[in-house]
Coordinates of C-alpha atoms and ligand atoms in Angstrom, one line a residue:
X8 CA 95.1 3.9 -60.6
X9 CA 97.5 3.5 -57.8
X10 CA 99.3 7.3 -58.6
X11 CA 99.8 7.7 -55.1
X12 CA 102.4 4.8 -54.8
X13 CA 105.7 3.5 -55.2
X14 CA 106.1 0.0 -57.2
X15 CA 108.6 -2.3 -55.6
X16 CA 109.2 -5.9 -55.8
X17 CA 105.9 -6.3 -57.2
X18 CA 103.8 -4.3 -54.8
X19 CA 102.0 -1.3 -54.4
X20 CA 103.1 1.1 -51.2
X21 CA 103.1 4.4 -50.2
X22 CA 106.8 6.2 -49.9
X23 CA 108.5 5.2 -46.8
X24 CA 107.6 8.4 -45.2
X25 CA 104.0 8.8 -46.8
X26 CA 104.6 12.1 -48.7
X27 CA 103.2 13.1 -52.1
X28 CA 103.8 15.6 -54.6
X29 CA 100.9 17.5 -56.7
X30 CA 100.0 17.0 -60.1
X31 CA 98.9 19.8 -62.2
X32 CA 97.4 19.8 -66.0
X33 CA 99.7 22.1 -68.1
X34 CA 96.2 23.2 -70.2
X35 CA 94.7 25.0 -67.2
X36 CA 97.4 24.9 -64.3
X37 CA 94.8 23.1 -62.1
X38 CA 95.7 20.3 -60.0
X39 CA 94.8 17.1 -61.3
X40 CA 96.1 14.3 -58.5
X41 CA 99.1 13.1 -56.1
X42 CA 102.1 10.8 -57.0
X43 CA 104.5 9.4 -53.5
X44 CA 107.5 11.6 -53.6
X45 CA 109.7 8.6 -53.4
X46 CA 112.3 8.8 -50.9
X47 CA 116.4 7.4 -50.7
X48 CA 114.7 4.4 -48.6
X49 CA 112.3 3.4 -51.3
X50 CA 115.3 3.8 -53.5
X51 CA 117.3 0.6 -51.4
X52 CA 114.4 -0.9 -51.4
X53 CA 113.9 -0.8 -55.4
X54 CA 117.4 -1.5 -56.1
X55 CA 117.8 -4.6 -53.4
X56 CA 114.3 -5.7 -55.2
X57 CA 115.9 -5.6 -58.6
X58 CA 119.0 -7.4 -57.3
X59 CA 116.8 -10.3 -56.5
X60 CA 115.2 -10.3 -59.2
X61 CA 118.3 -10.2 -61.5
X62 CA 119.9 -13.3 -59.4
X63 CA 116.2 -15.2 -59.2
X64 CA 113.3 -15.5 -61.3
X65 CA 114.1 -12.9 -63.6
X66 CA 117.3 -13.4 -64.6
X67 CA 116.6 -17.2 -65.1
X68 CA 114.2 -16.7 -67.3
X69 CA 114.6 -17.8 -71.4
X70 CA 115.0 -15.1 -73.4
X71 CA 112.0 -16.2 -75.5
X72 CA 109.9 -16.0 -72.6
X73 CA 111.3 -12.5 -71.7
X74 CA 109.8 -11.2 -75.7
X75 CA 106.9 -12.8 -74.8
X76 CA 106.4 -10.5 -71.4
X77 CA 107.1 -7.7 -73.4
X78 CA 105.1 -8.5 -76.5
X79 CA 102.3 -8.9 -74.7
X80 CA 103.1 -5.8 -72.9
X81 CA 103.0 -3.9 -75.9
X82 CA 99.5 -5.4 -76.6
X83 CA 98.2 -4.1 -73.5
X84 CA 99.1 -1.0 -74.7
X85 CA 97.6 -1.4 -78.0
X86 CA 94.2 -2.3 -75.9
X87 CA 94.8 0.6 -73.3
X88 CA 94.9 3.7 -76.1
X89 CA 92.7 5.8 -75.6
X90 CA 93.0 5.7 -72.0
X91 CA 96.6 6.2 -72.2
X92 CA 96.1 8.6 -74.6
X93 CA 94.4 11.0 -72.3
X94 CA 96.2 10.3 -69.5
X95 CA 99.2 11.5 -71.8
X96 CA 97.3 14.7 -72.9
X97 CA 96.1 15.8 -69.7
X98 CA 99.5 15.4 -67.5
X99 CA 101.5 16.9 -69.8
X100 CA 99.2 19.3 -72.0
X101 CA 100.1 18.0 -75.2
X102 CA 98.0 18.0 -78.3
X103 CA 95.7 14.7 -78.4
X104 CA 96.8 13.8 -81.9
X105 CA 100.6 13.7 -80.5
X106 CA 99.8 11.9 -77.5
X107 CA 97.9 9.4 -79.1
X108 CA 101.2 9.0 -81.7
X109 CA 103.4 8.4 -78.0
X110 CA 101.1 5.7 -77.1
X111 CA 101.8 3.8 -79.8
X112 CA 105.6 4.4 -80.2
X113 CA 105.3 3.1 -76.4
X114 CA 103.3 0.0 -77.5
X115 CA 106.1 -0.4 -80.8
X116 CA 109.0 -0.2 -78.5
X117 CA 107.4 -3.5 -76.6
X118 CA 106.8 -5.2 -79.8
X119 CA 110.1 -4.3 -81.1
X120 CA 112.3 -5.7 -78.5
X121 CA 110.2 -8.7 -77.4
X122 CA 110.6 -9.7 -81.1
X123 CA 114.7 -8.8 -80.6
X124 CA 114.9 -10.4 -77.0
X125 CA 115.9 -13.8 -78.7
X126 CA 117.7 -12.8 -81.3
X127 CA 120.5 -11.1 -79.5
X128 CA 123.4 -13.2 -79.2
X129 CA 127.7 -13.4 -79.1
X130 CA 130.3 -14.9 -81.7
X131 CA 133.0 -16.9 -81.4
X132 CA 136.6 -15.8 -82.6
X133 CA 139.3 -17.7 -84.5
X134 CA 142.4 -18.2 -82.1
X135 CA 145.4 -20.1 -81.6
X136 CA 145.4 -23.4 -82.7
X137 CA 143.9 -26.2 -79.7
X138 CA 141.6 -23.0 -78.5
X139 CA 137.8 -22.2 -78.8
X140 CA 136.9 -18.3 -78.4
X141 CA 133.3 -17.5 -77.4
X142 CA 132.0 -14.1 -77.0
X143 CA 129.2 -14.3 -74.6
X144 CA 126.4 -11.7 -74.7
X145 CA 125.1 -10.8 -71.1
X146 CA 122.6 -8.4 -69.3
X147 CA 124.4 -5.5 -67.1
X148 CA 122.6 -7.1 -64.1
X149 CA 120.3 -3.8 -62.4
X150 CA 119.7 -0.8 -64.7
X151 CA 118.4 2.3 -63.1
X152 CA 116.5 4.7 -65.5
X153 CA 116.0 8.7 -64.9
X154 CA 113.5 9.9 -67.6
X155 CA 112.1 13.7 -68.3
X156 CA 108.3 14.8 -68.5
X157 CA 108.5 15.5 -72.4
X158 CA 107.8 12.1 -73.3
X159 CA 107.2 10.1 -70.4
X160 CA 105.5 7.1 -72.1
X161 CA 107.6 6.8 -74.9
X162 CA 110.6 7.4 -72.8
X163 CA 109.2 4.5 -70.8
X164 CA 109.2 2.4 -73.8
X165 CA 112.9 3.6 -74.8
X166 CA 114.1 2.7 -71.4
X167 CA 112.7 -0.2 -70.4
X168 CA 112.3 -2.1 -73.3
X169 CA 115.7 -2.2 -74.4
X170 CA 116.8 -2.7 -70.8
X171 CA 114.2 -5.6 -70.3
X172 CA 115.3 -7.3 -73.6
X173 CA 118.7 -7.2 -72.5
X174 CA 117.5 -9.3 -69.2
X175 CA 118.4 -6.2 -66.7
X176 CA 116.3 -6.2 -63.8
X177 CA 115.0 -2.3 -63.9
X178 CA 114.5 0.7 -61.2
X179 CA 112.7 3.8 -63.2
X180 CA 112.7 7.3 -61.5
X181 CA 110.0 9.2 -64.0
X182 CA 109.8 13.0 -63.9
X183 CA 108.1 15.0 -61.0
X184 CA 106.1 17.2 -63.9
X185 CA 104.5 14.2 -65.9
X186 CA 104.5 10.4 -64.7
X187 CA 100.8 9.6 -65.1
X188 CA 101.3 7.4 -68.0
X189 CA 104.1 5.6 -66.3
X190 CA 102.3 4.5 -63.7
X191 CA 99.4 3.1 -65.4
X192 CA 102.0 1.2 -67.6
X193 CA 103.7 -0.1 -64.9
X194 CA 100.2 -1.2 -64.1
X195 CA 99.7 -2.9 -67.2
X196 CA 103.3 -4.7 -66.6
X197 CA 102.1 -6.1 -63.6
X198 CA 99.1 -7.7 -65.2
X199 CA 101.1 -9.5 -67.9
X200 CA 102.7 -11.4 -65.3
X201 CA 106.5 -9.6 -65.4
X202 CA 107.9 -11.4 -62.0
X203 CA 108.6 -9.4 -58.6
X204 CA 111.5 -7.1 -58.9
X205 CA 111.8 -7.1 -63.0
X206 CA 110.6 -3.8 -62.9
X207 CA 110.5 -0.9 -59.8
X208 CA 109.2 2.4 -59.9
X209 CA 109.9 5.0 -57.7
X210 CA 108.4 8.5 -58.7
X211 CA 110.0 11.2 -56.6
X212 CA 112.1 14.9 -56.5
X213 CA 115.6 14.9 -58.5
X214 CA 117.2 16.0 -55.6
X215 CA 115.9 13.2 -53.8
X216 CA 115.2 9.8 -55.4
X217 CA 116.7 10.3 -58.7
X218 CA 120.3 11.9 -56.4
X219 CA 119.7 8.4 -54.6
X220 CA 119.4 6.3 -57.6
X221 CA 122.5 7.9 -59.4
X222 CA 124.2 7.4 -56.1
X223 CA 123.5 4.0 -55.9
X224 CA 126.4 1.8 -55.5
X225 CA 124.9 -1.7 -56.8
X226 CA 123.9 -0.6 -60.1
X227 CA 125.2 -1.9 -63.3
X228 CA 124.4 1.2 -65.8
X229 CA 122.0 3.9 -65.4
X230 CA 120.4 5.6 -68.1
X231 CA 119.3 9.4 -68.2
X232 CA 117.5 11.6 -70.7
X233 CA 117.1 15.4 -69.0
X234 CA 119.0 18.2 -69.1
X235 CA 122.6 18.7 -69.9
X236 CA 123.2 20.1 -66.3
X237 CA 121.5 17.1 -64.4
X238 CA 123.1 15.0 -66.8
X239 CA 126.9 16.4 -65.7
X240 CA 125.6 15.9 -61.8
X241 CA 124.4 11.9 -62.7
X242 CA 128.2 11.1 -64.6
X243 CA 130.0 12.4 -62.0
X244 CA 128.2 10.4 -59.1
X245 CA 127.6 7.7 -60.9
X246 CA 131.7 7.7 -60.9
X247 CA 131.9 7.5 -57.7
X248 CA 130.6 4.0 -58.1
X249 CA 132.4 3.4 -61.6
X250 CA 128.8 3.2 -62.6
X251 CA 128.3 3.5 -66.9
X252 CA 126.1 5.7 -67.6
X253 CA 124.2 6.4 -71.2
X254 CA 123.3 10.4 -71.1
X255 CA 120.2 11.7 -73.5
X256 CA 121.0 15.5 -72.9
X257 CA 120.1 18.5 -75.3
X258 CA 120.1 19.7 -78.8
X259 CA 120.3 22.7 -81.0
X260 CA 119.7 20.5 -84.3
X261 CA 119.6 22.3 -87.4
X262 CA 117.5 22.1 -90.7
X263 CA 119.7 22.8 -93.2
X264 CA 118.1 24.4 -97.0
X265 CA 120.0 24.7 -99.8
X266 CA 118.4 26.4 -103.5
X267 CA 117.7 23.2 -104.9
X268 CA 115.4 21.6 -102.3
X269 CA 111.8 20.9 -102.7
X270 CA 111.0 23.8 -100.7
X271 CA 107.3 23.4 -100.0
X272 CA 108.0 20.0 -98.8
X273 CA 111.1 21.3 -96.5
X274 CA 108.6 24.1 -94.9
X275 CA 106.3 21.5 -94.0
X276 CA 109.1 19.4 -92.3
X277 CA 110.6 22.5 -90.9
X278 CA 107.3 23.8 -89.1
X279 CA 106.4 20.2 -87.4
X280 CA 109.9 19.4 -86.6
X281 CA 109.9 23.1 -84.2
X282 CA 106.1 22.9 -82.9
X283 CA 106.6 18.8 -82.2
X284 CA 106.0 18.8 -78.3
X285 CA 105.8 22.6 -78.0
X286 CA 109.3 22.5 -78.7
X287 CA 109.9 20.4 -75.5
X288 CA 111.8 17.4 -77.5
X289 CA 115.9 17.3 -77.3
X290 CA 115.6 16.7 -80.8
X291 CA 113.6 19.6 -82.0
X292 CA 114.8 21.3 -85.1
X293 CA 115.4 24.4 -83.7
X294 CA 117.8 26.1 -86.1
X295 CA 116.9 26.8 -90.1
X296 CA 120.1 27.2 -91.7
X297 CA 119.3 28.8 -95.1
X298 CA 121.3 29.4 -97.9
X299 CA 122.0 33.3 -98.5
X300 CA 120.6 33.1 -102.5
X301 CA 116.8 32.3 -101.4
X302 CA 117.2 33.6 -97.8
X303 CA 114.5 36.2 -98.8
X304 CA 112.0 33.9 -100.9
X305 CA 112.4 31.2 -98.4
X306 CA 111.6 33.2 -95.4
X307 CA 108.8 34.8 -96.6
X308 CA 107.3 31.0 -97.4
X309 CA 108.4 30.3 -93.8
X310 CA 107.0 33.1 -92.3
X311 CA 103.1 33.0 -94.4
X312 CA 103.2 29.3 -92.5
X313 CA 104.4 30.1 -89.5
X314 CA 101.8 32.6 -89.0
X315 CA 98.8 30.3 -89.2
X316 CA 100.1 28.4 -86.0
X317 CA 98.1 27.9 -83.0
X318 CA 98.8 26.8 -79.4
X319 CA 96.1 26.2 -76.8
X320 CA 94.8 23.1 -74.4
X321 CA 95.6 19.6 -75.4
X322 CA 91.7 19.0 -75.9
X323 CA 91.5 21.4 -78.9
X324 CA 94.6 19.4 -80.3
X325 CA 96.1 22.4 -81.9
X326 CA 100.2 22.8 -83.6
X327 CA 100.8 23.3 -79.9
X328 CA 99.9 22.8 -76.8
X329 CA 100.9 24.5 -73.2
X330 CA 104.9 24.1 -72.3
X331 CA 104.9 21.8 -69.3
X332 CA 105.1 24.0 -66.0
X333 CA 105.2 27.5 -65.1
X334 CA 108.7 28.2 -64.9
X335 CA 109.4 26.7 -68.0
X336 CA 107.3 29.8 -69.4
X337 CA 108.9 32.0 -67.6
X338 CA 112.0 30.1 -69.1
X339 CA 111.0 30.6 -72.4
X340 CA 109.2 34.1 -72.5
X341 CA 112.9 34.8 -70.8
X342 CA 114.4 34.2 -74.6
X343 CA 111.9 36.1 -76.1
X344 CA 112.5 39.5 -74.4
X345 CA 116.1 39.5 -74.3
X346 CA 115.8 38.9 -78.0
X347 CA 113.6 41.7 -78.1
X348 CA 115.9 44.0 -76.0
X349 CA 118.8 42.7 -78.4
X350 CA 116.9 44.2 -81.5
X351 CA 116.1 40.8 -83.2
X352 CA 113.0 40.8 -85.6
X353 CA 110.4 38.6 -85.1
X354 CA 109.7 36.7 -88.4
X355 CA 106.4 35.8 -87.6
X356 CA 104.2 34.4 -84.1
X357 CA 101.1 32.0 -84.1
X358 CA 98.7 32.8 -81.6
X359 CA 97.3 31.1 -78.5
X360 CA 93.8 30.2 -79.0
X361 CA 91.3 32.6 -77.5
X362 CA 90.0 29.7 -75.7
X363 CA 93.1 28.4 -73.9
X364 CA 92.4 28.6 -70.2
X365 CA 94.2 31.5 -68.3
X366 CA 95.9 29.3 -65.5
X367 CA 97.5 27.2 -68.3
X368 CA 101.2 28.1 -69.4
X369 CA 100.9 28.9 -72.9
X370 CA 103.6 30.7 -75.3
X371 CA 103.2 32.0 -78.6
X372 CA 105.4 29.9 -81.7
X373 CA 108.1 32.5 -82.7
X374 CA 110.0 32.8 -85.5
X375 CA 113.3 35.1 -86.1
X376 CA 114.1 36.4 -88.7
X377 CA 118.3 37.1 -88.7
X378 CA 119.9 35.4 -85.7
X379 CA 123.5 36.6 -85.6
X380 CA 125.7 33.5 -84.9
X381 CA 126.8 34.4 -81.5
X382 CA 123.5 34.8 -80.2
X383 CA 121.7 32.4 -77.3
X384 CA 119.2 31.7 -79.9
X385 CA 121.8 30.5 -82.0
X386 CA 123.6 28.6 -79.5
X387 CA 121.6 27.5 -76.6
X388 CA 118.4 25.4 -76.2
X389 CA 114.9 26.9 -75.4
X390 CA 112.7 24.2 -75.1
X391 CA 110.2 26.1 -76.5
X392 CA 108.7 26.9 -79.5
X393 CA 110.9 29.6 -81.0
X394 CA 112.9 29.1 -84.4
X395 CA 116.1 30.7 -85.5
X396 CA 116.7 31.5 -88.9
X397 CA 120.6 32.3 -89.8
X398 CA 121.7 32.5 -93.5
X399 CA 125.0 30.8 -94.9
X400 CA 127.0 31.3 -98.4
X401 CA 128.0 27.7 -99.2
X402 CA 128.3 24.5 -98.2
X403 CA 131.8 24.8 -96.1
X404 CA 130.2 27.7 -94.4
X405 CA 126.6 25.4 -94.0
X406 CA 128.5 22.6 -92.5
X407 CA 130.8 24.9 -90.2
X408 CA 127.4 26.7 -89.1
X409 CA 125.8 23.5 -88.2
X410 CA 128.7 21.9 -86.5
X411 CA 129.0 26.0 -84.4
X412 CA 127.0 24.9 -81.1
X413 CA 128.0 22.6 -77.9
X414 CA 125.2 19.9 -78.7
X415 CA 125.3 17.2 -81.8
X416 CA 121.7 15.0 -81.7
X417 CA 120.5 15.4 -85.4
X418 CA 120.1 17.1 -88.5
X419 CA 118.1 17.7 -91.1
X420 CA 119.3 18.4 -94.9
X421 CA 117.3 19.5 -97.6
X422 CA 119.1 18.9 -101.0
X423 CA 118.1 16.8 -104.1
X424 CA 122.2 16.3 -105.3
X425 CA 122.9 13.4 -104.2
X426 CA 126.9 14.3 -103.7
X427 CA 126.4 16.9 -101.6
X428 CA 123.7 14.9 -99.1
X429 CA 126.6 12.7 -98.6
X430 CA 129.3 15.6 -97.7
X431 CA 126.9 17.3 -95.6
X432 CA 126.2 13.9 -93.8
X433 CA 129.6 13.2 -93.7
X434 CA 130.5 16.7 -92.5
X435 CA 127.7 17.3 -89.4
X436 CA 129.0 16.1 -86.0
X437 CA 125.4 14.0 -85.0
X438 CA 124.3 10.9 -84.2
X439 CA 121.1 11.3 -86.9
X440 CA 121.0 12.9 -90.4
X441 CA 117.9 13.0 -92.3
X442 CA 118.0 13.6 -96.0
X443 CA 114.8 15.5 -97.5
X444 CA 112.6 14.6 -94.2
X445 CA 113.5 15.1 -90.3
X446 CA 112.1 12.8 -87.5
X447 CA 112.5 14.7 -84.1
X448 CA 112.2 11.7 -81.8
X449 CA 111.3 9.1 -84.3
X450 CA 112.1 5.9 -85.4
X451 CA 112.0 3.4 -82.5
X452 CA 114.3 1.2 -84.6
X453 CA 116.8 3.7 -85.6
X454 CA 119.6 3.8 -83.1
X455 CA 119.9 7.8 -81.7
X456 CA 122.3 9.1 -79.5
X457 CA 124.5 12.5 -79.0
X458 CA 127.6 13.4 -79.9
X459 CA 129.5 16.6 -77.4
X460 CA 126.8 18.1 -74.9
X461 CA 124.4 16.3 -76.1
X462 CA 125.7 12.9 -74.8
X463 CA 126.8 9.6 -75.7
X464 CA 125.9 6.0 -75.8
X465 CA 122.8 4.8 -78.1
X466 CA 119.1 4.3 -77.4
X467 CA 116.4 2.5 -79.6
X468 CA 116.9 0.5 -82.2
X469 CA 119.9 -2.7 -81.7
X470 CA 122.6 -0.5 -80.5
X471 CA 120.9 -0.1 -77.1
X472 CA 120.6 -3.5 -76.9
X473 CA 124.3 -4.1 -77.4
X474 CA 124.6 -0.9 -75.0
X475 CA 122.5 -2.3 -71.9
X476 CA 124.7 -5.4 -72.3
X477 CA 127.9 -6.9 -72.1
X478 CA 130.3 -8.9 -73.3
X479 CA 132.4 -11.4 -71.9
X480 CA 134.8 -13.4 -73.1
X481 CA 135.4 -17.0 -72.3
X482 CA 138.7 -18.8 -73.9
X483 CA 138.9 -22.6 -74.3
X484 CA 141.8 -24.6 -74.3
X485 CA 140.6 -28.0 -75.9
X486 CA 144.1 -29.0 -76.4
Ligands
NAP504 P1 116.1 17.7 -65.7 O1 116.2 18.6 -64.5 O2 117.3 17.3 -66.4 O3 115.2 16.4 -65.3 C1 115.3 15.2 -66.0 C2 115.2 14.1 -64.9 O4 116.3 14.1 -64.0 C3 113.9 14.2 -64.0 O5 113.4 13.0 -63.7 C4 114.5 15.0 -62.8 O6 113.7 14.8 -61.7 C5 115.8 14.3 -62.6 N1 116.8 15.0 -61.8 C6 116.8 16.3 -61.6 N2 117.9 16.6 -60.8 C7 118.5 15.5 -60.5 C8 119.6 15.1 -59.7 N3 120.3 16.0 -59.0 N4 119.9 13.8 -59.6 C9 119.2 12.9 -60.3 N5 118.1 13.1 -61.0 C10 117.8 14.4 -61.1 O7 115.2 18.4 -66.8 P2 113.9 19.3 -66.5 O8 114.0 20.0 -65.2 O9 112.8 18.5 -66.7 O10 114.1 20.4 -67.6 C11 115.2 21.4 -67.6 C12 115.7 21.6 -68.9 O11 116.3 20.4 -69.4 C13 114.7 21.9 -70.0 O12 114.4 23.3 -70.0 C14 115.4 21.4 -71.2 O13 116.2 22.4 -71.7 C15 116.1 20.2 -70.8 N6 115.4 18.9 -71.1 C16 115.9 18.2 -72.0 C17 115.3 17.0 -72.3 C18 115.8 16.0 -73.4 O14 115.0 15.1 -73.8 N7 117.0 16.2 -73.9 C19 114.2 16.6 -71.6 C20 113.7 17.4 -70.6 C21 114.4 18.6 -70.3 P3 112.6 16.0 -61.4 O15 111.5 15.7 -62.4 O16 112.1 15.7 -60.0 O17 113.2 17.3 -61.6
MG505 MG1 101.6 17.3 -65.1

């Protein structure tokens, strides 16, 4: 695997000035290879590449024959599993069973929009009388793409199958933590035959390639999914260039149970939407919002579950696995002392296995029991596996609860009237509600995007088709 490269117009290199960053396995904090620390040069380079591409081969090509790249793209996928799979697992320490689930969403996002690549088209409008309106549908021209470690195949997927689709010519800046998997899938586009320039990776620092990328004055949109700090940095110098920008920040989504629920099914739900990724997913459903009445019965439920979790190395393929780097530990045990020092109880903790390696970076799955509302539990996100329980009196109260943090990315609601699924979908400020069921990260059809700090503009499904495009209009006076 060529880790240790950059991929621009179609070739293998080292970075312009030959450096290379570690890789370390999350399970056991060992190192585990080298990726090029990408460098504002290779940046150019990838961009001017992409340019070319867009103007040549690339952007000639039918639409149908574009599908076709990414179809069989997604096959190679399909073919590639278990490789991928523990590629996945290894880099970024996350359970087997879950990586193996990525691979495939990265191999369904291919599918997906190689079947919609030729069936995205414009309209025409009704005008004055002698006239002809046509709406035409057209790529952006060169996307650039900053993606985090959580999900770096799937994110791969996200990104660049929509953005491919759409005919954009593509430069990709993974994350420093995990980009394995993207680079043996940007292996695999090269052997389906996508042209020179269609697609350019350049791994690298933040501060380096990804500040060169956002930067970059001859992009046409760039996409991020990270944190709602970077993603404040990429909007404002993307301005600069009156660059668009689509921003995948954080979450603080809540799970919302009222009396009448199925409430074994909703525990369920609850626990796998938290432990999902360690916790590390923007959509993790952080916050059970319970109503006062069963606060007590439903929280003892919680709480018997909770207790049978377990994290340790991706390899056992346990609830969790590692979080993905040392200081995100420290990040996360940082939550749970102050909470300690602030006198919150602990609900329950899993454990981490006894034989979890002790270089690897594991934290115990905490639940709490009473989070007051003005708490950083209650408002900010850990990226971690910790829970917050907070009780509410009524549906006013549930909805104003739900809507009480910066971030808007989903929610769950667990209610079998009917009436009040609709207010309370109505009522929370998201871009995805689930009714009875939550689906942190799923769905590679369903279009998900933030509303407030946790971003706008809308990935998967059509809608990012329609947002890494463009229309234009073209008016005909036929007299
Ligand atoms: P991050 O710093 O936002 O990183 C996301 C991506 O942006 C990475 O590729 C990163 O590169 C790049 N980047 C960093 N600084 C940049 C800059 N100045 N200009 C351009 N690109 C830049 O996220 P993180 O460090 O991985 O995690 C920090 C926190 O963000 C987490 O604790 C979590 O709360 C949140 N987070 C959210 C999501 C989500 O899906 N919503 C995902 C990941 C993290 P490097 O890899 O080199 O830093
Ligand atoms: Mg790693």
């Amino acid at each position: 695997m060529k880790a240790e490269s950059v991929f621009i117009d179609g070739s293998w290199r080292k970075s312009s000035n030959g450096q290379t960053l570690d890789m370390v396995a999350p399970s056991t904090g060992e190192k585990i290879g080298v990726i090029a620390r990408g460098t504002a040069e290779d940046i150019n380079a990838a961009v001017a590449a992409a340019r070319k591409a867009f103007e040549g081969v690339w952007g000639q090509m039918p639409a149908v024959e574009r599908g076709r790249l990414l179809s069989k793209l997604g096959q190679a996928i399909l073919d590639h599993e278990d490789e991928l799979t523990d590629l996945e697992a290894l880099d970024t320490g996350k359970p087997l069973k879950l990586a193996r689930g990525d691979i495939k969403a990265a191999a369904r996002y291919f599918e997906y929009y190689g079947g919609a690549a030729d069936k995205l088209h414009g309209e025409t409008i009704p005008f004055l009388s002698g006239y002809q309106v046509m709406i035409l549908r057209e790529p952006r021209g060169v996307t650039g793409h900053i993606i985090p470690w959580n999900y770096p195949a799937q994110m791969f997927g996200r990104a660049l199958g929509a953005a491919l689709a759409g005919g954009n010519a593509t430069v990709m800046k993974p994350a420093e933590e995990a980009c394995l998997s993207v680079i043996r899938l940007t292996e695999l586009a090269a052997d389906v035959g996508f042209p020179e320039g269609a697609i350019n990776i350049v791994p690298g620092v933040g501060e380096e390639a990804g500040a060169a990328l956002s930067a970059h004055p001859d992009l046409d949109l760039i996409s991020f999914t990270g944190s709602p700090e970077v993603g404040t940095i990429i909007q404002k110098t993307a301005a600069d260039n009156h660059v668009p920008c689509v921003l995948e920040l954080g979450g603080k989504s809540p799970q919302i149970v009222f009396p009448d629920a199925d409430q074994e099914k909703a525990i369920e739900s609850i626990v796998g939407a938290l432990v999902q990724n360690t916790g590390q997913t923007c959509s993790a459903g952080t916050r059970v919002l319970i109503e006062r009445s069963i606060y007590d019965d439903f929280m003892n439920a919680l709480t018997k579950r909770f207790k049978q979790l377990q994290a340790g190395p991706h390899d056992l393929d346990l609830n969790c696995g590692p979080v993905i780097s040392k200081a995100q530990q420290e990040r996360v045990l940082g939550f749970l002392e102050r909470a300690e020092k602030d006198g919150i109880e602990v609900a329950a903790q899993g454990k981490i296995h006894e034989k979890a390696p002790e270089g690897g970076y594991y934290v115990p799955p905490t639940l709490y029991r009473v989070v007051p509302r003005d708490h950083e539990l209650a408002k900010e996100e850990v990226f971690g596996p910790v829970l917050s329980a907070i009780p509410f009196d009524d549906e006013a109260d549930a909805i104003r609860l739900a809507n009480s943090t910066d971030y808007g990315l989903i929610a769950g609601i667990w209610t079998n009237s009917g009436a009040r699924q609709m207010r309370l979908a109505k009522g929370v400020r998201v871009g995805q509600v689930y009714i009875n069921g939550y689906g942190a990260g799923g769905g590679i059809e369903l279009p998900f995007g933030g509303f407030k700090k946790s971003g706008h503009g809308r990935e998967k499904g059509f809608e990012a088709l329609k947002e890494f495009t463009v229309t234009k209009t073209v008016v005909i006076n036929h007299g």
